[in-house]
Short mmCIF file of C-alpha atoms and ligand atoms in Angstrom, two decimals:
data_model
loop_
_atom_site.label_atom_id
_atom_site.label_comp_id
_atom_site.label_asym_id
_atom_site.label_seq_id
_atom_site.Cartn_x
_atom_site.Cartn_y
_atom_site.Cartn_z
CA UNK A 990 115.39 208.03 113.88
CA UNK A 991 114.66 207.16 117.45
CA UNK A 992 113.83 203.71 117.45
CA UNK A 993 115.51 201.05 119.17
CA UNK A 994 115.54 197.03 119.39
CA UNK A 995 115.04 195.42 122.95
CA UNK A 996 116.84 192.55 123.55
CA UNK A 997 116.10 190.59 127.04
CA UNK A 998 118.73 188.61 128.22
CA UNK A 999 118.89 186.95 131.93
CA UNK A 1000 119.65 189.51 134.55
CA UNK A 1001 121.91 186.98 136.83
CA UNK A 1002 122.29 183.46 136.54
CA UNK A 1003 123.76 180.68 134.45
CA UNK A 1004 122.90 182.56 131.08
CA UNK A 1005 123.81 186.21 131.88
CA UNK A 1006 128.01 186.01 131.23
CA UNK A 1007 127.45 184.09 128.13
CA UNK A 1008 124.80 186.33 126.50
CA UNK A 1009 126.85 189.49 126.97
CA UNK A 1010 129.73 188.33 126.13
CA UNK A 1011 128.04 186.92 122.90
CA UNK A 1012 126.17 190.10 121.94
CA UNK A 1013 129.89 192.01 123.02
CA UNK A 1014 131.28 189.61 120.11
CA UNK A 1015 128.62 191.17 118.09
CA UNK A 1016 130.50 194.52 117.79
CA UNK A 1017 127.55 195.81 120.61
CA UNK A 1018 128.70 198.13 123.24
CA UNK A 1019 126.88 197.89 126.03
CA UNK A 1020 126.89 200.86 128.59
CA UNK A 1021 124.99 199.62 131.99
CA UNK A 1022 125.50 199.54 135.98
CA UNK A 1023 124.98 195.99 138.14
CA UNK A 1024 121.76 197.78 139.45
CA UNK A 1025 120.02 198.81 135.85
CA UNK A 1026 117.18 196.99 134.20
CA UNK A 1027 118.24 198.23 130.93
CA UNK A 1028 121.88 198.54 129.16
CA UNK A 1029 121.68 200.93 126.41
CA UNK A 1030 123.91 200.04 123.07
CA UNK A 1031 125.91 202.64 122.46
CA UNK A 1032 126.89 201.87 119.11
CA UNK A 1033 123.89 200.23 117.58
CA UNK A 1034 119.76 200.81 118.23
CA UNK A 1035 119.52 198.21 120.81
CA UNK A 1036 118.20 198.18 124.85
CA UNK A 1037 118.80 195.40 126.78
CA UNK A 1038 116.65 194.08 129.12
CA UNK A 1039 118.16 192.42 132.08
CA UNK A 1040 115.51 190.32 133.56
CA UNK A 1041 114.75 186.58 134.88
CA UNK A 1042 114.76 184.41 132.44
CA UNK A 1043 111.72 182.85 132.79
CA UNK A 1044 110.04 186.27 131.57
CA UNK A 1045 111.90 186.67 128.37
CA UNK A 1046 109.39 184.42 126.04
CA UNK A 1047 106.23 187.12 127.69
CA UNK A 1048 108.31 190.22 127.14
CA UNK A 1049 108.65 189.03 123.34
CA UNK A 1050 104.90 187.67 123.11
CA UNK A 1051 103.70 191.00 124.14
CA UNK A 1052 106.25 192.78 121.83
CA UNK A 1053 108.00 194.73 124.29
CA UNK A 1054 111.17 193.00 123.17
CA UNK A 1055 111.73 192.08 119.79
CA UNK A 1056 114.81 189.51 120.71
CA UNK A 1057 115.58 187.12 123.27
CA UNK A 1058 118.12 184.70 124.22
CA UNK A 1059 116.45 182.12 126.57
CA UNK A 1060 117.10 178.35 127.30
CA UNK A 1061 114.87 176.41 125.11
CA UNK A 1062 113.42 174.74 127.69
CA UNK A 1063 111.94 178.01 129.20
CA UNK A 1064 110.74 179.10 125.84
CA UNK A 1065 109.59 175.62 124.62
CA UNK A 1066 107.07 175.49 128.40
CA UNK A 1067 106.10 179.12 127.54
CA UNK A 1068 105.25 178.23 123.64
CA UNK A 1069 103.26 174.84 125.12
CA UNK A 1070 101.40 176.98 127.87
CA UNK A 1071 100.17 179.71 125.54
CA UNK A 1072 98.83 177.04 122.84
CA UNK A 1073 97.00 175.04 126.09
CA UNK A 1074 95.26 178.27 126.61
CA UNK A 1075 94.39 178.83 122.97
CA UNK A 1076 95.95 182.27 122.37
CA UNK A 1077 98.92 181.97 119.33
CA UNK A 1078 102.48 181.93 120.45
CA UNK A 1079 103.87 185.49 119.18
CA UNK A 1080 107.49 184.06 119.03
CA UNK A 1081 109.73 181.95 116.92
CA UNK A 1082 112.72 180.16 118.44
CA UNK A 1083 115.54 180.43 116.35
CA UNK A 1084 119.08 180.06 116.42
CA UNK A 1085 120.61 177.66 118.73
CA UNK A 1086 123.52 178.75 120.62
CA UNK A 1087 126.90 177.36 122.30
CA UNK A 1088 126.08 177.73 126.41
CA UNK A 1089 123.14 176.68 128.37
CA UNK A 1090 123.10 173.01 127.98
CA UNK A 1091 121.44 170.67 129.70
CA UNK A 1092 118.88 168.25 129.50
CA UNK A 1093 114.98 167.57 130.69
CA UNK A 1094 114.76 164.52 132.00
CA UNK A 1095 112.92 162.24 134.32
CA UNK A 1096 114.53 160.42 137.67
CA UNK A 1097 112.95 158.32 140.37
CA UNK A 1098 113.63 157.37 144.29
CA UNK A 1099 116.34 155.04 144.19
CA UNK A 1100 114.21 153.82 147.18
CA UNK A 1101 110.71 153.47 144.74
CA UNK A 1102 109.69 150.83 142.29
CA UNK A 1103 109.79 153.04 139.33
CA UNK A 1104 112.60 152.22 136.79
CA UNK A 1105 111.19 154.04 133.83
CA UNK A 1106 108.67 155.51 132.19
CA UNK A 1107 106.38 152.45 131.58
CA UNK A 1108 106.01 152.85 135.00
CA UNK A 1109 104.79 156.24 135.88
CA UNK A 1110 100.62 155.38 134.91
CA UNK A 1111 98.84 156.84 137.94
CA UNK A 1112 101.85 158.27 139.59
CA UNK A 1113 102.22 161.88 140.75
CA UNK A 1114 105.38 163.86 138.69
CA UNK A 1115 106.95 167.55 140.46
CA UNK A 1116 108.11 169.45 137.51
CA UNK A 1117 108.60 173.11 136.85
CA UNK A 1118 107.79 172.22 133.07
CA UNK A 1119 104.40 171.36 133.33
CA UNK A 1120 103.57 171.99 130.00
CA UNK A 1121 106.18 170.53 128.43
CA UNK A 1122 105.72 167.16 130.88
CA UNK A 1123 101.69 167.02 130.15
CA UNK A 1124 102.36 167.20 126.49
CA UNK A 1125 104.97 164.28 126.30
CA UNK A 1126 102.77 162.18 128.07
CA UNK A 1127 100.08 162.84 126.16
CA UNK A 1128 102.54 162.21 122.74
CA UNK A 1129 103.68 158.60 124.45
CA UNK A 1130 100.10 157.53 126.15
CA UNK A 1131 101.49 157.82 130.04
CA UNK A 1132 98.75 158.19 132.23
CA UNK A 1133 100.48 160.14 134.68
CA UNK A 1134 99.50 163.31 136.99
CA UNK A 1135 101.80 166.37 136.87
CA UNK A 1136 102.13 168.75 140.30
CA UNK A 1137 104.13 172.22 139.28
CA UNK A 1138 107.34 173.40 141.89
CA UNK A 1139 108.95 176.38 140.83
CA UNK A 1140 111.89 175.15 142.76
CA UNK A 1141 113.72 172.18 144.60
CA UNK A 1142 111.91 169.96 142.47
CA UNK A 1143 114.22 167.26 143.95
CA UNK A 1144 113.20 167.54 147.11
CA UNK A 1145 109.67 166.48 146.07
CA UNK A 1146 109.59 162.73 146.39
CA UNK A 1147 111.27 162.74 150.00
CA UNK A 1148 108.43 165.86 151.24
CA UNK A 1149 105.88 163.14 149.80
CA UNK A 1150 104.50 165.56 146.96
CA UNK A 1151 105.37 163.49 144.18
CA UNK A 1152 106.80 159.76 143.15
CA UNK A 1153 109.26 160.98 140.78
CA UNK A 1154 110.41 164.48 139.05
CA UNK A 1155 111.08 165.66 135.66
CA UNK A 1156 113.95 168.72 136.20
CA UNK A 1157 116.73 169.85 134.61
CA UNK A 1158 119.84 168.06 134.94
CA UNK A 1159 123.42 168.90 133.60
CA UNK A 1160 126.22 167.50 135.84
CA UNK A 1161 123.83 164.74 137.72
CA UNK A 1162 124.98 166.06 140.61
CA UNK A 1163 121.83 167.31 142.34
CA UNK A 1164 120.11 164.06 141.37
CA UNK A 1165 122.50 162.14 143.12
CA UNK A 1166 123.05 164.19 146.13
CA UNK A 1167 119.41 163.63 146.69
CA UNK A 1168 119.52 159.77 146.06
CA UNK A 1169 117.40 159.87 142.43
CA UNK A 1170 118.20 158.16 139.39
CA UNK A 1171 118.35 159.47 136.18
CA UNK A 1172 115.47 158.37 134.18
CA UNK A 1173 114.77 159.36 130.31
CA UNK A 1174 115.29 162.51 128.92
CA UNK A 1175 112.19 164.08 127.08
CA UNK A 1176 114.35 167.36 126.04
CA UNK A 1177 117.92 168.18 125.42
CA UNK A 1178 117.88 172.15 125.73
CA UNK A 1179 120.30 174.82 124.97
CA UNK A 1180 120.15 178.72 125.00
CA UNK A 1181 118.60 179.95 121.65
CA UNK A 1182 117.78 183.40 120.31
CA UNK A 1183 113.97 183.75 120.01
CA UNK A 1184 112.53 186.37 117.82
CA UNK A 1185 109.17 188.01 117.69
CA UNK A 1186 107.21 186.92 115.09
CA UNK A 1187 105.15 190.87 115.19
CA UNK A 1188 105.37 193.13 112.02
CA UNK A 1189 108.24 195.57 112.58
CA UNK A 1190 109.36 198.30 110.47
CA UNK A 1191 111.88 198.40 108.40
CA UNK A 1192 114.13 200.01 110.25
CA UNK A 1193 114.11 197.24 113.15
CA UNK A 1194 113.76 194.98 111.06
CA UNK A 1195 117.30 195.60 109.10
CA UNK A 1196 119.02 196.05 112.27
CA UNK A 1197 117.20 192.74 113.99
CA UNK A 1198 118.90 190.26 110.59
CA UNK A 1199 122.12 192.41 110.96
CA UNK A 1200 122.58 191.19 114.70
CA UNK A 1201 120.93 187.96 114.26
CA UNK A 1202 123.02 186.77 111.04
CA UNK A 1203 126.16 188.64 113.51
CA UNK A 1204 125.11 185.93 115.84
CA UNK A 1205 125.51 183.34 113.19
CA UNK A 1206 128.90 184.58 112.51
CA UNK A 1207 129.83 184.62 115.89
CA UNK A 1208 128.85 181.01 116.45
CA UNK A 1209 130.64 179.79 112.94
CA UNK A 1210 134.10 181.95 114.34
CA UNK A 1211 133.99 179.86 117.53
CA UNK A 1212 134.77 176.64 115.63
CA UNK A 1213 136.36 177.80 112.71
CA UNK A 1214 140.15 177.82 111.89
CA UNK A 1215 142.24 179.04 109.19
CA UNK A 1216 144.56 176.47 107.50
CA UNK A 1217 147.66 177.18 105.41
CA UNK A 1218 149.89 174.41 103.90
CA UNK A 1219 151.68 173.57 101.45
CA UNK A 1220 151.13 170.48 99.46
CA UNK A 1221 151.17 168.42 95.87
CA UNK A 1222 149.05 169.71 93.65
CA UNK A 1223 147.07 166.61 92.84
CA UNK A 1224 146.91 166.24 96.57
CA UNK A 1225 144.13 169.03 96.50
CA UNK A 1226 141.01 166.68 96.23
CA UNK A 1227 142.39 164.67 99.45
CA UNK A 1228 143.04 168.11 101.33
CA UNK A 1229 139.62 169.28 100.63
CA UNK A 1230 137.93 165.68 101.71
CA UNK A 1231 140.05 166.10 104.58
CA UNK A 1232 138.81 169.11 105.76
CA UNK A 1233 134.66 168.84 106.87
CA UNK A 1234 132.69 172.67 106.49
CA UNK A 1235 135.45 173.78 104.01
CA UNK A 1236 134.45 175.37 100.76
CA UNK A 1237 136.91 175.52 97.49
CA UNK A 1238 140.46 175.82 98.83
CA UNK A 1239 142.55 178.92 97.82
CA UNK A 1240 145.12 177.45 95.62
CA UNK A 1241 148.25 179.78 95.54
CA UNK A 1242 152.09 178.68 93.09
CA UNK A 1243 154.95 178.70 94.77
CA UNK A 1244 158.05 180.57 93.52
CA UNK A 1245 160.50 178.62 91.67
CA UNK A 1246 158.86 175.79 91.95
CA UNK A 1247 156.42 173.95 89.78
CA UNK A 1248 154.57 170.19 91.42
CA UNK A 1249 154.16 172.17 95.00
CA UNK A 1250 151.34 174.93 95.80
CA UNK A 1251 150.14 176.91 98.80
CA UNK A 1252 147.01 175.98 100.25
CA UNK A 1253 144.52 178.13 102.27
CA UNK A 1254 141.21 177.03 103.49
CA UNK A 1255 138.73 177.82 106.07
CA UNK A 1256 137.63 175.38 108.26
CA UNK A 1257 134.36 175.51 109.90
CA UNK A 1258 134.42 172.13 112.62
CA UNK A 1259 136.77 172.02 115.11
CA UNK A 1260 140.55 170.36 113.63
CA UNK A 1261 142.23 167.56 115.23
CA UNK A 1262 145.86 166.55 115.60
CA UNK A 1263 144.69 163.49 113.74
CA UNK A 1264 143.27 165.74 111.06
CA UNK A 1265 146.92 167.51 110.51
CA UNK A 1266 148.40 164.16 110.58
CA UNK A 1267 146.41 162.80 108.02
CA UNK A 1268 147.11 165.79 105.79
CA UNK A 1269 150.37 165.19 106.38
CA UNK A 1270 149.77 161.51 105.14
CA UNK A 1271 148.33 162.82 101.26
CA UNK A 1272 151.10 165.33 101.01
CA UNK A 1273 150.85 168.41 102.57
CA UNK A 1274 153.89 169.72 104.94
CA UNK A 1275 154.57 173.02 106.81
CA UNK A 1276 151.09 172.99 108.34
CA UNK A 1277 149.66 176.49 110.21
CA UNK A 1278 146.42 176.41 111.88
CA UNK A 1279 145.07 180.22 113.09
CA UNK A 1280 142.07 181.05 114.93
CA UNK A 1281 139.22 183.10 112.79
CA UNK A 1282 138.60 186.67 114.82
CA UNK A 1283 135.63 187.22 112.48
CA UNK A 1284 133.42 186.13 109.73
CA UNK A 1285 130.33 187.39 107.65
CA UNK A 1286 129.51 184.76 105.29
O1 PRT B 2442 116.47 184.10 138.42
P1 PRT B 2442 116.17 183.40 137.15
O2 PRT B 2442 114.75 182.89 137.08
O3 PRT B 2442 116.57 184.21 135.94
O4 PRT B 2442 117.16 182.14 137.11
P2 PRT B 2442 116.89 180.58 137.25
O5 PRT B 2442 117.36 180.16 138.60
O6 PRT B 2442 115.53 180.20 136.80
O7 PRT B 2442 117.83 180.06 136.10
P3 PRT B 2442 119.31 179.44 136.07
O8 PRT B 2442 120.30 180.56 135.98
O9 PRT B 2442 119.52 178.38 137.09
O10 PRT B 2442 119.19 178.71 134.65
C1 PRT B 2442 118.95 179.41 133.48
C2 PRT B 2442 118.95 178.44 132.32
O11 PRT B 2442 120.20 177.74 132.28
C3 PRT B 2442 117.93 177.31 132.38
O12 PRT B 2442 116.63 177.70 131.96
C4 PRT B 2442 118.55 176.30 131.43
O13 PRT B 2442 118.23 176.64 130.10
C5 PRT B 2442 120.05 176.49 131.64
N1 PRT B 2442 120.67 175.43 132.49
C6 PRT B 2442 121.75 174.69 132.14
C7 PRT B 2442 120.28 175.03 133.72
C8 PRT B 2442 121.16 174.01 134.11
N2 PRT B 2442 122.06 173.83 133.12
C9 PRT B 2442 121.00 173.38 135.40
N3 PRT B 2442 121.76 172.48 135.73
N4 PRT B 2442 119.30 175.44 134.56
C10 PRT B 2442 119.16 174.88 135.77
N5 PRT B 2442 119.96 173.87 136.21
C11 PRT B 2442 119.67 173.38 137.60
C12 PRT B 2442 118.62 172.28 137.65
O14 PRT B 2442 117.31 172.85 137.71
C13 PRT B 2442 118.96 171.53 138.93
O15 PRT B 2442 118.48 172.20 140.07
O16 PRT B 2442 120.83 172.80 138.20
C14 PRT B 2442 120.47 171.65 138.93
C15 PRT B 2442 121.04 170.41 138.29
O17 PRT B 2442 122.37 170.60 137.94
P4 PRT B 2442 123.40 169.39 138.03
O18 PRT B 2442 124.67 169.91 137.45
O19 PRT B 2442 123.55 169.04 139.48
O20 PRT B 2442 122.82 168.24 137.23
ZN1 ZN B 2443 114.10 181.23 136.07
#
């Protein structure tokens, strides 16, 4: 069997450690030089595509790759742009991951009248989301006119191409280095695995679930912890309320003694000292929290 899954991740830039590291978690070894377009797996059927970003959701729409992990925001603009032109997006976005966040959002000349939204009617707005800027004000009646940048979208209002911007903003750093003010945000984005929604065979299509629900499992490990304790026995109830994303608590007897039992559980949200110390509170003493290396639920 000679086929093989491509998966395009970002060749270099704020997405590219995080996706192979993710897809490394996976169990994937990836063999591939700085200079290559492609890795090849070497344990698994899978290429991957190093490219810009912004071409992962037309590699997947054309179904040259079968898997991509994008910021939503790129594959959200693609999805919008495709429908405006009345040919059917071929992708699906899908899992949400743990990197890549940030937030599209509007912000105006400190030096301008503009405050908000409610006053954008008739004003010009740089964005390199077009798509995604058109379509909110059309959802929220804004009368507003939308110029595209592909870059320095700040830099818009002071070159006189635009009263305000809609960009991406994390830190609010850029904004403010450029004397803007953070306006509302129309988006919150994150990096996401998008899928093709074309008919595969069956052999792609049991390895493209196998790295996908690996993905899930990846993203569940990152939070989870395992807890031991031991505690009362009626204390179980408590211990389990306790704990949020646990299921049923292994319940182990203790030698030689009869009232106190070993608890195990896995916990899927993060566990705070407060959390311990209110387990201590119903009972439970001797307290060990682990890390989870993997899980396949
Ligand atoms: O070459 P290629 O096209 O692949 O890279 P790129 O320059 O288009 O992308 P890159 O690496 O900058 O971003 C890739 C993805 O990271 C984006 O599509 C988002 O999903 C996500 N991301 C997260 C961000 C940011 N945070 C971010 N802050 N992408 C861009 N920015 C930029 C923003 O455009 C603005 O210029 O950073 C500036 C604002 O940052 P702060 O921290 O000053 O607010
Ligand atoms: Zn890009």
């Amino acid at each position: 069997m000679n086929e093989r899954i491509k998966i395009a991740i970002q060749k270099s830039g704020r997405l590219t450690d995080h996706s192979i590291t993710l897809l490394q978690k996976c169990g994937l070894v990836i063999s591939h030089t700085k200079d290559q377009l492609i890795g090849y797996g070497e344990n698994m059927p899978f290429d991957i595509m190093f490219v810009r970003d912004d071409d992962i959701p037309g590699l997947i729409q054309e179904n040259l790759c079968e898997i991509g992990l994008v910021g939503a925001n790129v594959a959200i603009e693609k999805k919008l742009s495709y429908e405006a032109n009345q040919s059917s997006c071929e992708f699906a976005l899908q899992t949400p991951l743990d990197f890549g966040h940030c937030k599209l959002s509007f912000a105006y000349p400190e030096s301008s009248s503009i405050r908000s939204i409610k006053d954008l009617d008739g004003k010009m707005i740089a964005t390199s989301y077009p798509f995604t800027v058109r379509n909110y004000f059309s959802e929220n009646n804004i009368n507003a006119n939308v110029t595209e940048f592909s870059g320095a979208v700040e830099l818009a209002p002071s070159l006189g191409k635009a009263d305000a911007i809609c960009d991406l903003v994390s830190t609010g750093n850029t904004l403010r280095a450029h004397n803007l003010e953070l306006g509302e945000t129309i988006m919150e984005s994150v990096a996401t695995v998008v899928k093709s929604n074309a008919k595969q065979s069956q052999f792609k299509n049991k390895w493209i679930d196998k790295i996908i629900e690996r993905i899930n499992g990846v993203l569940q490990v990152n939070e989870s912890k395992y807890i031991m304790m031991h505690a009362p026995k009626d204390a179980i109830n408590d211990i389990t309320r306790l704990l949020p994303g646990t299921e049923s608590p292994t319940v182990i007897p203790l030698d030689g003694i009869q009232e106190t039992v070993a608890v195990h559980v896995v916990c899927k949200e993060t566990v705070f000292w407060e959390t311990l110390e209110d387990l201590k509170e119903v009972g439970a003493s001797s307290i060990l929290v682990v890390p989870v290396e993997k899980m396949l639920m």
